[in-house]
Structures are given as C-alpha cells and as structure tokens.
C-alpha cells in the first residue's frame, strides 16, 4: 500500500485498503496487501511449490549419489522405494488439517496410551488457567446450553482442538495460525449444514465469536508473541521509533482536531486509552473492539472540531497522531496476533476490518516517516530526531482565553527547559574558558619566577664567626645597680 504526503495532509486512496487481488475484501500489510482468504491461497500455493522444489532437489541429489556409488562399486543402482515412502510421509505430515476432528474416528474412544497422555497434561493446563480463562469457559458452556445437542458436539470439538494444539507447540507460528484458521473454516462449514443455523448468519456469527473467545483465551499464552518469532524485536523497534517522534505536532500531520476544545480533548484522551487497552485483552475480537472504540472517538473529535462529518483523509492522520501520543505497548505483537488468529470474516469486511487496516497503514507510515512526510527540511528533521532542537512553541501572548491551563503550563515548562539548556551550555563554555585561563596564568607565573631567578641569582655567603652579645664587652657589669624589686605599700 502506497502512502504519500501532501501539503493538504496525509492521503491514502480507499481503494488501496482493499485486497490487491480485487476480491473486494480489505487487505493487510502483514499479508502483503492480500485479504485473509487470498493470502491463505497464495501461501498454500507457495508452500506446495516449495515442497515440490525440495522434492525435486532431493531426488536429483539422490540420483547423483546413486550414480556415483554405482560407478565406484559397480553395483546396480538403488531403488527409490524408501525415498518414495519418506516423501509420502512428509507430505502427509505437512498437509494435515483439523478435518480429522470431524471424522468418525475422532469420536472413537482414545487409545490407552493417548488417554494417559491427555490425563497427564490436563492438570498442568488447569493450573495455568486464570480467572479470565475459567470465566470464558463458563460463559461458553452457558451459551451452548441453549443449543442442546449441537452445543455438546461443538464443545467436544473445541476441547479436542485445544488438546491437539497443546501438543503442537513445536510447530511454527504460521503453521499454528493455519491450524486455527482451518478449524474456524471447518466449524463454519459444519454449522451451515445444521438446521439451527441455516439462513441465520447473525446467529452463526455470534456462535463463532463465542468459539473464538473460548479457544483463544486458552491458547493465548502459547501463541501470543512466541519466542520463535521476532515479534518482540519489532515491538522494541516501533516503540523506540515512536519515542524519537515525540516532537511531531498536530500541524505537521495536518490533523483536523482542536485539543483546546475541552470536549475534543476528552475524546482524544479516550482514544489514547482505548488503543493502550488493546494489549490487556486476550481474544483477537476484543482487541479489535478496542481499535474500533479508539477510531470512533477519533471520528467524534473530528466532527466536533470541524462541525461536520469526518472524511477518510481526516481520519488516517489523526489515527497516526493518536498512535504517536499513546505509544501502545507491544503494538506489533498485537497486530500480528490479530492477523494470525482472528476470525477472518471480521478482518475482511465490516467496520472492524476497516479500522484495523487503517491502523496497519498508520504503523507502516510511522515506520517510514521522513522529512518530506512532515513538510520539513532534512536538516530540521535530523535535529528534531536527535533532540538537538524542538519545534517552535506557541508564545503565551497568542493563547486564546479558553485554552486549557494544563496545555499552557506544559508549553511554559518546555520553554523554561529550553532556556535552562542554553544556560547550561553557556556555563560549560565559561567553565572551560576559566580552566584554560587558570592554566595559562599558572604557566605565566612560573615563567616569570624562573626569569627573575635567572636574572638575579641568589648569592648565599658562607657563615662567619658567632656574633657576641651586645654587652659582652661591658666591663662594668658588676657596677650596675640591682634590678628594681616590686614593693608593697600597706595603706
């Protein structure tokens, strides 16, 4: 999806939000512009091609090895029977899906060894279950009670699928995602043939939401931001990027929102809170609900500011601004989790799919944001990014009487910090100059002393005879009167 920046603001054609294959559903950058359905088709074709290429390469290497062995030993060439058997087993292992859960064999009693394995894993699963997991299970069972017999079969299939996923932790996250998506699709196909759900898409969608809530609440710890992926690395990268862009203003993004209006400011805060709250949810549908809630607050803020309904060109820049101000935790992990494990029908159509696609576009824009996107010179952009300078703040004389006091105080504090920074730089410069002056003065005094000593050398004379006392030659010492003694007079 190509994003571009113009003087009138950030603009993206709504047609670019759709699947590039032209099926009419919403695409996603994580799926290279395809919708969920088309992406799975393309992924399946690419995987089959890779399997075929690997097989051809292995067959060629095997043939070359056999030819080399036959030429060196003079023995007949080996057969491919074992290699064919290995290929068949490998293909079956990679192509397996959850359809086996709906076969009669899946309803048969498990083997003795399997039952022991399941029983051994159940206590650990129960110990890891949180209050939220227990509540989700209770709500799911209560919901299925109204369906009676179909509800029992659905609960059985869901539990069997969760147990099977507990033993597939060694699979890659893409393979686990495919298993979940296959289960969703097979459940939909199975339920559509049931008389209770024929012609009732709303009831079927409600049931699929309950199934997703039950399954993903239990699988959340294993499939959200797994260690086998680089999701955490992407989270840290986008978090660092957003922190570096803290200086971006409403004017730079051409955001049609006036935060000086108290009602608008409150809606902006609610939008920021909603997108941050996304990380605390376990179910993909609940995370999408947070995104939708955030987006609706944005539309309301724009509507109040412009006094008219918001357009798509107004929404995307504002969403980018909200993401920059919120810096949601584990943003990339949440997007990847929704992409991999959400019911695909929610991402392909409807307002949830539209808002989620716009969020992906906003994140992609932030990752590629440059000076041209903000209508800045490259020099100013680099200075702002490195923290050497910040955009010019509004002077206090230009504030309107209705401006929020907190906003005024914030800009006042920023100006004070800027002034303190300038004073600190001046003090450091003066201190360095004082240090240089002291060194020069010390060296000058030392040189002057050396010059004086050289010009007037110190002449030390040898020590002469001991000088006699002043009255040593007075021969009449004995004729001196005695010293005066103090006398006491009694009155």
Coordinates of C-alpha atoms in Angstrom, one line a residue:
X1 CA 0.0 0.0 0.0
X2 CA 1.5 3.3 -1.1
X3 CA 1.2 6.2 1.3
X4 CA 2.1 9.7 0.3
X5 CA 2.2 13.1 2.0
X6 CA 1.0 16.3 0.5
X7 CA 0.5 19.9 1.8
X8 CA -3.1 19.2 2.5
X9 CA -2.2 16.3 4.7
X10 CA -1.6 12.5 4.6
X11 CA -3.7 10.9 2.0
X12 CA -4.4 7.2 1.1
X13 CA -6.8 6.1 -1.5
X14 CA -9.5 3.9 -0.1
X15 CA -9.1 1.5 -3.0
X16 CA -5.6 0.8 -1.6
X17 CA -7.1 -0.6 1.6
X18 CA -8.7 -3.4 -0.4
X19 CA -7.2 -6.7 -1.4
X20 CA -4.8 -6.2 -4.3
X21 CA -6.3 -9.3 -5.9
X22 CA -9.5 -7.5 -6.5
X23 CA -11.8 -9.7 -4.4
X24 CA -13.4 -6.7 -2.7
X25 CA -12.3 -7.5 0.9
X26 CA -9.9 -5.5 3.0
X27 CA -6.2 -6.2 2.6
X28 CA -3.4 -6.1 5.1
X29 CA 0.2 -5.1 5.0
X30 CA 1.0 -8.2 7.1
X31 CA -0.5 -10.3 4.2
X32 CA 1.4 -8.3 1.5
X33 CA -1.8 -6.4 0.6
X34 CA -4.0 -9.5 0.3
X35 CA -7.1 -10.3 2.3
X36 CA -7.1 -13.3 4.6
X37 CA -8.7 -15.6 2.1
X38 CA -6.4 -14.7 -0.8
X39 CA -3.3 -14.7 1.4
X40 CA -4.0 -18.2 2.5
X41 CA -4.4 -19.3 -1.1
X42 CA -1.2 -17.7 -2.1
X43 CA 0.6 -19.1 1.0
X44 CA -0.7 -22.6 0.2
X45 CA 0.5 -22.4 -3.4
X46 CA 3.9 -21.1 -2.3
X47 CA 4.2 -23.8 0.2
X48 CA 3.3 -26.5 -2.3
X49 CA 5.8 -25.1 -4.8
X50 CA 8.5 -25.1 -2.1
X51 CA 7.6 -28.7 -1.2
X52 CA 7.8 -29.7 -4.9
X53 CA 11.1 -27.9 -5.4
X54 CA 12.6 -29.5 -2.3
X55 CA 11.4 -32.9 -3.5
X56 CA 13.0 -32.4 -7.0
X57 CA 16.2 -31.2 -5.4
X58 CA 16.3 -34.2 -3.1
X59 CA 15.5 -36.6 -5.9
X60 CA 18.3 -35.1 -8.1
X61 CA 20.8 -35.3 -5.2
X62 CA 19.8 -38.9 -4.5
X63 CA 20.2 -39.8 -8.2
X64 CA 23.6 -38.2 -8.3
X65 CA 24.7 -40.0 -5.2
X66 CA 23.4 -43.4 -6.5
X67 CA 25.2 -42.8 -9.8
X68 CA 28.4 -42.0 -8.0
X69 CA 28.0 -45.1 -5.8
X70 CA 27.3 -47.4 -8.7
X71 CA 30.3 -46.1 -10.7
X72 CA 32.6 -46.7 -7.8
X73 CA 31.3 -50.1 -6.6
X74 CA 30.0 -51.4 -9.9
X75 CA 26.7 -52.3 -8.2
X76 CA 23.3 -51.8 -9.7
X77 CA 21.6 -48.5 -8.9
X78 CA 19.5 -48.3 -5.8
X79 CA 15.7 -48.1 -5.9
X80 CA 13.7 -45.2 -4.7
X81 CA 11.2 -47.2 -2.7
X82 CA 12.4 -45.9 0.7
X83 CA 12.7 -42.4 -0.6
X84 CA 9.2 -42.5 -2.0
X85 CA 7.9 -43.7 1.3
X86 CA 9.7 -40.8 3.1
X87 CA 8.3 -38.3 0.6
X88 CA 4.7 -39.6 1.2
X89 CA 5.0 -39.4 4.9
X90 CA 6.5 -35.9 4.8
X91 CA 3.7 -34.7 2.5
X92 CA 1.0 -36.1 4.8
X93 CA 2.6 -34.5 7.8
X94 CA 2.7 -31.0 6.2
X95 CA -0.8 -31.1 4.7
X96 CA -2.7 -32.4 7.8
X97 CA -5.5 -30.2 8.9
X98 CA -8.1 -30.2 11.6
X99 CA -10.6 -32.1 9.4
X100 CA -9.8 -35.2 11.3
X101 CA -11.7 -33.7 14.3
X102 CA -14.9 -34.1 12.3
X103 CA -14.3 -37.6 11.1
X104 CA -16.0 -40.6 12.8
X105 CA -12.6 -41.8 14.0
X106 CA -12.2 -38.6 16.1
X107 CA -15.3 -39.6 18.1
X108 CA -14.0 -43.0 18.9
X109 CA -12.5 -43.9 22.3
X110 CA -8.8 -42.9 22.5
X111 CA -6.2 -45.5 22.9
X112 CA -4.8 -46.3 26.3
X113 CA -1.5 -44.6 25.8
X114 CA -3.3 -41.5 24.4
X115 CA -5.7 -41.3 27.3
X116 CA -2.8 -41.4 29.8
X117 CA -1.0 -38.6 27.9
X118 CA -4.1 -36.4 27.9
X119 CA -4.7 -37.0 31.6
X120 CA -1.1 -36.2 32.3
X121 CA -1.4 -32.8 30.5
X122 CA -4.7 -31.8 31.9
X123 CA -3.5 -30.9 35.5
X124 CA -0.9 -28.5 34.0
X125 CA -3.5 -26.9 31.8
X126 CA -5.8 -26.5 34.7
X127 CA -3.1 -25.0 36.9
X128 CA -2.3 -22.4 34.2
X129 CA -5.9 -21.4 33.8
X130 CA -6.5 -17.9 35.1
X131 CA -9.8 -16.4 36.3
X132 CA -10.3 -15.0 32.9
X133 CA -9.9 -18.4 31.3
X134 CA -12.3 -20.0 33.8
X135 CA -14.8 -17.3 33.1
X136 CA -14.5 -17.7 29.4
X137 CA -15.2 -21.5 29.8
X138 CA -18.2 -20.9 32.0
X139 CA -19.7 -18.3 29.5
X140 CA -19.1 -20.7 26.6
X141 CA -20.8 -23.6 28.3
X142 CA -23.7 -21.4 29.4
X143 CA -24.1 -20.2 25.8
X144 CA -24.0 -23.7 24.4
X145 CA -26.7 -25.0 26.7
X146 CA -29.3 -23.1 24.6
X147 CA -28.2 -25.2 21.6
X148 CA -28.7 -28.5 23.4
X149 CA -27.3 -31.4 21.3
X150 CA -25.4 -29.3 18.7
X151 CA -23.9 -27.4 21.7
X152 CA -22.5 -30.7 23.1
X153 CA -20.9 -31.6 19.8
X154 CA -19.4 -28.1 19.4
X155 CA -17.9 -28.2 22.9
X156 CA -16.4 -31.6 22.3
X157 CA -14.8 -30.5 19.0
X158 CA -13.4 -27.3 20.6
X159 CA -11.9 -29.2 23.5
X160 CA -10.4 -31.8 21.2
X161 CA -8.9 -29.0 19.1
X162 CA -7.4 -27.3 22.2
X163 CA -5.9 -30.6 23.4
X164 CA -4.3 -31.1 19.9
X165 CA -2.9 -27.6 19.9
X166 CA -1.2 -28.2 23.3
X167 CA 0.8 -30.9 21.6
X168 CA 1.7 -28.8 18.6
X169 CA 3.9 -26.2 20.3
X170 CA 6.9 -27.3 18.2
X171 CA 5.1 -26.1 15.0
X172 CA 6.0 -22.6 13.7
X173 CA 3.5 -19.8 14.5
X174 CA 2.4 -19.7 10.8
X175 CA 1.5 -23.4 11.0
X176 CA -0.3 -22.9 14.3
X177 CA -2.2 -20.0 12.7
X178 CA -3.2 -22.2 9.8
X179 CA -4.5 -24.8 12.1
X180 CA -6.7 -22.3 13.9
X181 CA -7.9 -20.8 10.6
X182 CA -8.7 -24.2 9.3
X183 CA -10.7 -25.0 12.4
X184 CA -12.7 -21.8 12.0
X185 CA -13.5 -22.6 8.4
X186 CA -14.4 -26.2 9.1
X187 CA -16.7 -25.2 12.0
X188 CA -18.4 -22.7 9.7
X189 CA -18.9 -25.3 7.0
X190 CA -20.2 -27.8 9.6
X191 CA -22.6 -25.4 11.3
X192 CA -24.0 -24.1 8.0
X193 CA -25.3 -27.6 7.2
X194 CA -27.1 -27.7 10.6
X195 CA -30.8 -26.8 10.6
X196 CA -30.4 -24.5 13.5
X197 CA -28.1 -22.1 11.6
X198 CA -29.5 -22.3 8.1
X199 CA -30.4 -18.7 6.9
X200 CA -29.2 -17.2 10.2
X201 CA -25.9 -15.5 9.5
X202 CA -26.2 -13.3 12.6
X203 CA -26.7 -16.3 14.9
X204 CA -23.8 -18.2 13.2
X205 CA -21.5 -15.1 13.6
X206 CA -22.4 -14.9 17.3
X207 CA -21.6 -18.5 17.8
X208 CA -18.2 -18.2 16.0
X209 CA -17.4 -15.2 18.3
X210 CA -18.0 -17.4 21.3
X211 CA -15.9 -20.2 19.8
X212 CA -13.0 -17.8 19.2
X213 CA -13.3 -16.4 22.7
X214 CA -13.1 -19.8 24.2
X215 CA -10.3 -21.2 22.1
X216 CA -8.0 -18.1 22.0
X217 CA -8.4 -17.4 25.8
X218 CA -6.9 -20.9 26.4
X219 CA -4.2 -20.7 23.7
X220 CA -3.2 -17.1 24.4
X221 CA -0.1 -17.8 26.4
X222 CA 1.3 -20.2 23.8
X223 CA 0.6 -18.2 20.6
X224 CA 0.9 -14.5 21.6
X225 CA 4.4 -13.2 20.9
X226 CA 6.1 -16.6 20.9
X227 CA 9.9 -16.8 21.3
X228 CA 10.3 -18.4 17.9
X229 CA 9.3 -15.2 16.2
X230 CA 10.8 -11.7 16.0
X231 CA 7.6 -10.0 17.3
X232 CA 9.4 -8.7 20.5
X233 CA 12.2 -7.2 18.4
X234 CA 9.6 -5.4 16.2
X235 CA 7.8 -4.2 19.4
X236 CA 11.0 -2.6 20.7
X237 CA 11.9 -1.1 17.3
X238 CA 8.5 0.6 16.8
X239 CA 8.5 1.7 20.5
X240 CA 11.9 3.4 20.1
X241 CA 10.7 4.9 16.8
X242 CA 7.6 6.5 18.4
X243 CA 9.7 7.8 21.3
X244 CA 12.0 9.5 18.8
X245 CA 9.0 11.2 17.1
X246 CA 7.6 12.7 20.3
X247 CA 8.0 16.2 18.9
X248 CA 5.6 15.7 16.0
X249 CA 2.7 18.2 16.3
X250 CA -0.9 18.3 15.0
X251 CA 0.1 20.9 12.4
X252 CA 2.8 18.8 10.9
X253 CA 0.4 15.9 10.3
X254 CA -2.4 18.3 9.2
X255 CA -4.7 16.8 11.9
X256 CA -8.1 18.5 11.9
X257 CA -8.5 18.3 15.7
X258 CA -8.5 21.2 18.1
X259 CA -7.4 20.0 21.5
X260 CA -8.2 23.4 23.0
X261 CA -11.9 22.4 23.0
X262 CA -12.4 20.6 26.3
X263 CA -14.8 18.0 24.7
X264 CA -12.4 17.3 21.9
X265 CA -9.5 16.9 24.4
X266 CA -11.5 14.4 26.4
X267 CA -12.2 12.4 23.3
X268 CA -8.5 12.4 22.4
X269 CA -7.7 11.0 25.8
X270 CA -10.3 8.3 25.5
X271 CA -9.0 7.3 22.1
X272 CA -5.4 7.0 23.5
X273 CA -6.8 5.0 26.4
X274 CA -8.6 2.6 24.1
X275 CA -5.6 1.8 21.9
X276 CA -3.5 1.2 25.0
X277 CA -6.1 -1.0 26.5
X278 CA -5.8 -3.3 23.5
X279 CA -2.8 -5.0 25.0
X280 CA -4.7 -6.2 28.1
X281 CA -7.2 -8.2 26.0
X282 CA -6.7 -11.9 25.2
X283 CA -9.2 -12.5 22.5
X284 CA -8.5 -11.1 19.0
X285 CA -12.1 -9.9 18.7
X286 CA -11.7 -7.9 21.9
X287 CA -8.5 -6.3 20.7
X288 CA -10.4 -5.3 17.5
X289 CA -13.1 -3.9 19.7
X290 CA -10.5 -1.6 21.3
X291 CA -9.3 -0.4 17.9
X292 CA -12.9 0.3 16.8
X293 CA -13.6 2.2 20.0
X294 CA -10.5 4.3 19.5
X295 CA -11.4 5.0 15.9
X296 CA -15.0 6.1 16.8
X297 CA -13.6 8.5 19.4
X298 CA -11.4 10.0 16.7
X299 CA -14.3 10.4 14.3
X300 CA -16.3 12.2 17.1
X301 CA -13.4 14.5 17.9
X302 CA -13.0 15.5 14.2
X303 CA -16.8 16.0 13.8
X304 CA -16.9 18.4 16.8
X305 CA -13.8 20.3 15.6
X306 CA -15.0 20.7 12.0
X307 CA -18.7 20.8 12.8
X308 CA -19.2 18.3 10.0
X309 CA -18.7 14.6 9.4
X310 CA -15.1 13.4 9.2
X311 CA -13.7 12.0 6.0
X312 CA -11.2 9.2 5.5
X313 CA -8.4 11.8 4.7
X314 CA -9.1 13.3 8.1
X315 CA -9.2 10.0 10.0
X316 CA -5.8 8.5 9.0
X317 CA -3.6 11.5 10.0
X318 CA -5.5 11.7 13.3
X319 CA -5.1 8.0 13.9
X320 CA -1.3 8.4 13.3
X321 CA -1.2 11.2 15.8
X322 CA -3.1 9.1 18.4
X323 CA -0.7 6.2 18.0
X324 CA 2.3 8.6 18.4
X325 CA 0.9 10.0 21.6
X326 CA -0.2 6.7 23.0
X327 CA 2.8 4.5 22.0
X328 CA 0.8 1.4 22.7
X329 CA 2.6 -1.5 24.4
X330 CA 3.6 -4.5 22.2
X331 CA 2.0 -2.9 19.2
X332 CA 3.4 -5.2 16.6
X333 CA 2.7 -8.3 18.7
X334 CA -0.9 -7.3 19.0
X335 CA -1.2 -6.6 15.3
X336 CA 0.4 -10.0 14.4
X337 CA -1.8 -11.8 16.9
X338 CA -4.9 -10.4 15.4
X339 CA -3.7 -11.1 11.9
X340 CA -2.9 -14.7 12.7
X341 CA -5.8 -15.8 15.0
X342 CA -8.8 -13.6 14.5
X343 CA -11.8 -14.9 12.7
X344 CA -11.0 -13.9 9.1
X345 CA -14.5 -12.7 8.4
X346 CA -14.0 -9.8 10.8
X347 CA -10.8 -8.6 9.1
X348 CA -12.1 -9.0 5.6
X349 CA -15.3 -6.9 5.9
X350 CA -17.1 -4.6 8.3
X351 CA -16.0 -1.6 10.4
X352 CA -13.6 -3.8 12.5
X353 CA -11.7 -4.8 9.3
X354 CA -11.7 -1.2 8.0
X355 CA -10.3 0.3 11.3
X356 CA -7.8 -2.5 11.7
X357 CA -6.5 -2.0 8.1
X358 CA -6.1 1.8 8.8
X359 CA -4.2 1.0 12.0
X360 CA -1.8 -1.2 10.0
X361 CA -1.4 1.7 7.5
X362 CA -0.7 4.1 10.3
X363 CA 2.0 1.9 11.8
X364 CA 3.6 1.5 8.3
X365 CA 3.6 5.2 7.9
X366 CA 5.3 5.8 11.2
X367 CA 8.0 3.3 10.3
X368 CA 8.7 5.1 7.1
X369 CA 8.1 8.7 8.2
X370 CA 10.7 11.2 6.9
X371 CA 11.2 14.9 6.5
X372 CA 9.1 15.1 3.3
X373 CA 6.2 13.4 5.0
X374 CA 6.0 16.2 7.6
X375 CA 6.8 19.0 5.1
X376 CA 10.2 19.7 6.9
X377 CA 13.7 20.2 5.6
X378 CA 16.0 17.3 6.2
X379 CA 18.2 19.4 8.4
X380 CA 15.3 20.3 10.7
X381 CA 14.1 16.7 10.7
X382 CA 17.5 15.4 11.8
X383 CA 17.8 18.0 14.5
X384 CA 14.4 17.1 15.9
X385 CA 15.1 13.4 15.8
X386 CA 18.4 13.7 17.6
X387 CA 17.0 16.0 20.3
X388 CA 19.2 19.0 19.3
X389 CA 16.2 21.2 18.9
X390 CA 12.4 21.1 19.1
X391 CA 9.7 22.7 17.0
X392 CA 9.0 26.4 17.9
X393 CA 6.4 26.6 20.6
X394 CA 3.5 28.9 20.7
X395 CA 4.1 32.2 22.6
X396 CA 1.9 32.9 25.7
X397 CA 0.5 36.1 24.1
X398 CA -1.0 34.0 21.3
X399 CA -3.1 31.7 23.5
X400 CA -6.8 32.2 23.4
X401 CA -8.7 32.8 26.7
X402 CA -10.4 29.4 26.5
X403 CA -7.1 27.4 26.2
X404 CA -6.6 24.6 28.7
X405 CA -4.4 25.8 31.6
X406 CA -2.5 22.5 31.6
X407 CA -1.5 23.0 28.0
X408 CA -0.3 26.5 28.7
X409 CA 1.7 25.2 31.7
X410 CA 3.2 22.4 29.5
X411 CA 4.5 24.8 26.9
X412 CA 5.8 27.2 29.6
X413 CA 7.7 24.3 31.2
X414 CA 9.1 23.4 27.8
X415 CA 10.3 26.9 27.2
X416 CA 11.9 27.0 30.7
X417 CA 13.7 23.7 29.9
X418 CA 14.9 25.2 26.7
X419 CA 16.3 28.3 28.4
X420 CA 17.9 26.2 31.1
X421 CA 19.6 24.1 28.5
X422 CA 21.0 27.2 26.8
X423 CA 22.3 28.5 30.2
X424 CA 23.9 25.2 31.0
X425 CA 25.7 25.2 27.6
X426 CA 26.9 28.7 28.4
X427 CA 28.1 27.7 31.9
X428 CA 30.0 24.8 30.5
X429 CA 31.6 27.0 27.9
X430 CA 32.6 29.6 30.6
X431 CA 34.0 26.8 32.8
X432 CA 36.2 25.5 30.1
X433 CA 37.4 29.1 29.4
X434 CA 38.2 29.6 33.1
X435 CA 40.1 26.4 33.2
X436 CA 42.2 27.5 30.3
X437 CA 42.8 30.9 31.9
X438 CA 44.0 29.3 35.1
X439 CA 46.4 27.0 33.3
X440 CA 47.8 30.0 31.3
X441 CA 48.1 32.1 34.5
X442 CA 50.0 29.3 36.3
X443 CA 52.4 28.8 33.4
X444 CA 52.9 32.6 33.2
X445 CA 53.8 33.0 36.9
X446 CA 56.2 30.0 36.8
X447 CA 58.0 31.5 33.8
X448 CA 58.3 34.9 35.5
X449 CA 59.8 33.4 38.6
X450 CA 62.3 31.4 36.5
X451 CA 63.3 34.6 34.6
X452 CA 63.8 36.5 37.9
X453 CA 65.9 33.8 39.4
X454 CA 68.0 33.6 36.2
X455 CA 68.5 37.4 36.2
X456 CA 69.1 37.8 39.9
X457 CA 70.7 34.6 41.1
X458 CA 70.6 34.1 44.9
X459 CA 74.2 34.6 46.4
X460 CA 74.5 32.7 49.6
X461 CA 77.6 33.8 51.7
X462 CA 79.5 31.4 53.9
X463 CA 78.6 31.5 57.6
X464 CA 81.0 33.8 59.7
X465 CA 82.0 34.0 63.4
X466 CA 79.4 33.9 66.1
X467 CA 78.2 37.4 67.0
X468 CA 78.8 38.2 70.6
X469 CA 76.2 39.6 72.9
X470 CA 75.7 43.4 72.8
X471 CA 77.0 43.9 76.4
X472 CA 79.8 41.3 76.2
X473 CA 82.5 44.0 76.2
X474 CA 81.0 45.9 79.1
X475 CA 83.5 45.5 81.9
X476 CA 81.4 47.5 84.3
X477 CA 78.6 44.9 84.5
X478 CA 79.4 44.4 88.1
X479 CA 78.8 48.1 88.9
X480 CA 75.3 48.1 87.5
X481 CA 72.6 48.7 90.1
X482 CA 70.4 45.7 91.1
X483 CA 67.1 45.3 89.4
X484 CA 64.2 47.1 90.9
X485 CA 62.2 44.9 93.1
X486 CA 58.4 45.4 93.5
X487 CA 57.3 46.8 96.8
X488 CA 54.0 46.6 98.6
X489 CA 52.7 49.6 100.4
X490 CA 50.0 49.0 103.0
X491 CA 47.6 51.9 103.3

